[in-house]
mmCIF file of C-alpha atoms in Angstrom:
data_model
loop_
_atom_site.group_PDB
_atom_site.id
_atom_site.type_symbol
_atom_site.label_atom_id
_atom_site.label_comp_id
_atom_site.label_asym_id
_atom_site.label_seq_id
_atom_site.Cartn_x
_atom_site.Cartn_y
_atom_site.Cartn_z
ATOM 1 C CA MET A 1 -48.748 167.111 177.882
ATOM 2 C CA THR A 2 -50.969 166.652 174.897
ATOM 3 C CA ASP A 3 -53.352 169.601 175.291
ATOM 4 C CA LEU A 4 -50.894 172.401 174.651
ATOM 5 C CA ASP A 5 -52.330 175.871 174.100
ATOM 6 C CA PRO A 6 -51.959 176.886 170.407
ATOM 7 C CA GLU A 7 -49.848 179.914 171.359
ATOM 8 C CA ASP A 8 -47.541 177.711 173.421
ATOM 9 C CA GLN A 9 -47.344 175.225 170.560
ATOM 10 C CA LYS A 10 -46.259 178.102 168.335
ATOM 11 C CA ILE A 11 -43.234 178.923 170.498
ATOM 12 C CA VAL A 12 -42.284 175.236 170.714
ATOM 13 C CA THR A 13 -42.422 175.100 166.902
ATOM 14 C CA LEU A 14 -40.339 178.273 166.592
ATOM 15 C CA ALA A 15 -37.731 176.904 169.013
ATOM 16 C CA ARG A 16 -37.631 173.591 167.197
ATOM 17 C CA SER A 17 -37.241 175.304 163.802
ATOM 18 C CA ALA A 18 -34.438 177.566 165.024
ATOM 19 C CA ARG A 19 -32.544 174.566 166.407
ATOM 20 C CA ALA A 20 -33.007 172.522 163.246
ATOM 21 C CA ARG A 21 -32.049 175.413 160.962
ATOM 22 C CA THR A 22 -28.723 176.046 162.696
ATOM 23 C CA GLY A 23 -27.881 172.617 164.058
ATOM 24 C CA ALA A 24 -27.405 174.149 167.509
ATOM 25 C CA ALA A 25 -27.575 172.170 170.737
ATOM 26 C CA GLU A 26 -30.703 174.062 171.789
ATOM 27 C CA GLY A 27 -33.377 176.249 170.291
ATOM 28 C CA ALA A 28 -35.629 178.529 172.293
ATOM 29 C CA ALA A 29 -38.477 180.957 171.808
ATOM 30 C CA VAL A 30 -40.327 183.359 174.060
ATOM 31 C CA ARG A 31 -43.637 185.200 173.774
ATOM 32 C CA ASP A 32 -43.820 188.647 175.333
ATOM 33 C CA THR A 33 -46.837 190.223 177.001
ATOM 34 C CA ASP A 34 -47.759 191.930 173.707
ATOM 35 C CA GLY A 35 -47.867 188.546 171.919
ATOM 36 C CA ARG A 36 -44.646 189.069 169.967
ATOM 37 C CA THR A 37 -42.323 186.079 169.641
ATOM 38 C CA TYR A 38 -38.554 185.826 169.580
ATOM 39 C CA ALA A 39 -36.499 182.757 168.695
ATOM 40 C CA ALA A 40 -32.811 182.037 169.204
ATOM 41 C CA THR A 41 -30.287 179.254 169.475
ATOM 42 C CA THR A 42 -27.251 178.546 171.608
ATOM 43 C CA VAL A 43 -24.492 181.139 171.163
ATOM 44 C CA ALA A 44 -21.021 179.663 171.592
ATOM 45 C CA LEU A 45 -18.390 182.197 170.574
ATOM 46 C CA PRO A 46 -14.952 182.563 172.127
ATOM 47 C CA SER A 47 -16.008 185.836 173.757
ATOM 48 C CA LEU A 48 -19.752 185.235 174.277
ATOM 49 C CA LYS A 49 -21.666 182.232 175.535
ATOM 50 C CA LEU A 50 -25.458 182.232 175.926
ATOM 51 C CA THR A 51 -27.952 179.462 176.223
ATOM 52 C CA ALA A 52 -30.677 179.533 173.602
ATOM 53 C CA LEU A 53 -33.199 180.775 176.159
ATOM 54 C CA GLN A 54 -30.876 183.538 177.382
ATOM 55 C CA ALA A 55 -30.431 184.635 173.754
ATOM 56 C CA ALA A 56 -34.198 184.648 173.135
ATOM 57 C CA VAL A 57 -34.804 186.667 176.309
ATOM 58 C CA ALA A 58 -32.051 189.094 175.272
ATOM 59 C CA ALA A 59 -33.705 189.539 171.860
ATOM 60 C CA ALA A 60 -37.044 190.244 173.539
ATOM 61 C CA VAL A 61 -35.540 192.768 175.947
ATOM 62 C CA ALA A 62 -33.592 194.437 173.127
ATOM 63 C CA SER A 63 -36.904 194.858 171.286
ATOM 64 C CA GLY A 64 -38.542 196.509 174.282
ATOM 65 C CA ALA A 65 -40.390 193.610 175.899
ATOM 66 C CA GLU A 66 -41.286 194.360 179.501
ATOM 67 C CA GLY A 67 -42.560 190.899 180.386
ATOM 68 C CA LEU A 68 -42.966 187.360 179.085
ATOM 69 C CA GLU A 69 -46.052 185.181 178.844
ATOM 70 C CA ALA A 70 -44.194 181.927 178.159
ATOM 71 C CA ALA A 71 -40.924 180.399 176.995
ATOM 72 C CA ALA A 72 -39.948 177.145 175.305
ATOM 73 C CA VAL A 73 -36.646 175.305 174.972
ATOM 74 C CA VAL A 74 -36.022 172.417 172.611
ATOM 75 C CA THR A 75 -33.173 170.345 173.967
ATOM 76 C CA GLU A 76 -32.039 166.803 174.542
ATOM 77 C CA ALA A 77 -30.950 167.764 178.054
ATOM 78 C CA GLY A 78 -32.928 166.357 180.944
ATOM 79 C CA ALA A 79 -33.645 169.812 182.373
ATOM 80 C CA VAL A 80 -33.586 173.467 181.423
ATOM 81 C CA ASP A 81 -30.419 175.177 182.639
ATOM 82 C CA ALA A 82 -30.986 177.181 185.833
ATOM 83 C CA ASP A 83 -29.430 180.331 184.350
ATOM 84 C CA SER A 84 -31.859 180.073 181.430
ATOM 85 C CA VAL A 85 -34.848 179.883 183.746
ATOM 86 C CA ALA A 86 -33.417 182.788 185.768
ATOM 87 C CA ALA A 87 -33.344 184.969 182.630
ATOM 88 C CA VAL A 88 -37.076 184.363 182.131
ATOM 89 C CA ARG A 89 -37.792 184.960 185.828
ATOM 90 C CA ASP A 90 -35.940 188.286 185.674
ATOM 91 C CA LEU A 91 -38.753 189.561 183.460
ATOM 92 C CA THR A 92 -41.755 187.611 184.739
ATOM 93 C CA ALA A 93 -41.634 185.487 187.871
ATOM 94 C CA GLY A 94 -44.462 183.139 186.930
ATOM 95 C CA ALA A 95 -43.952 182.648 183.197
ATOM 96 C CA PRO A 96 -43.978 178.948 182.314
ATOM 97 C CA VAL A 97 -40.870 177.496 180.684
ATOM 98 C CA LEU A 98 -41.644 174.485 178.499
ATOM 99 C CA ARG A 99 -38.940 171.875 177.836
ATOM 100 C CA ALA A 100 -39.478 169.921 174.639
ATOM 101 C CA ASP A 101 -37.499 167.247 172.858
ATOM 102 C CA ALA A 102 -36.389 167.368 169.217
ATOM 103 C CA SER A 103 -39.764 166.040 168.049
ATOM 104 C CA GLY A 104 -41.513 168.965 169.740
ATOM 105 C CA ALA A 105 -43.074 166.848 172.496
ATOM 106 C CA VAL A 106 -43.223 168.860 175.714
ATOM 107 C CA ARG A 107 -41.581 166.878 178.484
ATOM 108 C CA GLU A 108 -41.744 169.343 181.371
ATOM 109 C CA THR A 109 -43.009 172.740 182.436
ATOM 110 C CA VAL A 110 -40.817 174.655 184.867
#
């Protein structure tokens, strides 16, 4: 996937930066229907566990987002976790979820 839309490239870059900054297993970013972006990483606390994408969706919802245009996850996993995709689908059924590796290369769109 070499011809990535510049706005989609932006959320991949944000996800990649969040992951690198914290050393988390995953980084994610979403873009809402107003064009605002939200980035997050994996949350692994004794009392709270969220995937990076769930955390990014939660940040968007907490800021008043009513829908998502796109989402990106930077991970070494071979697929985006089903619960992560479900969080995106709860807001917008057809929003693409991009899976990228640590270099930022998009490997899949769900």
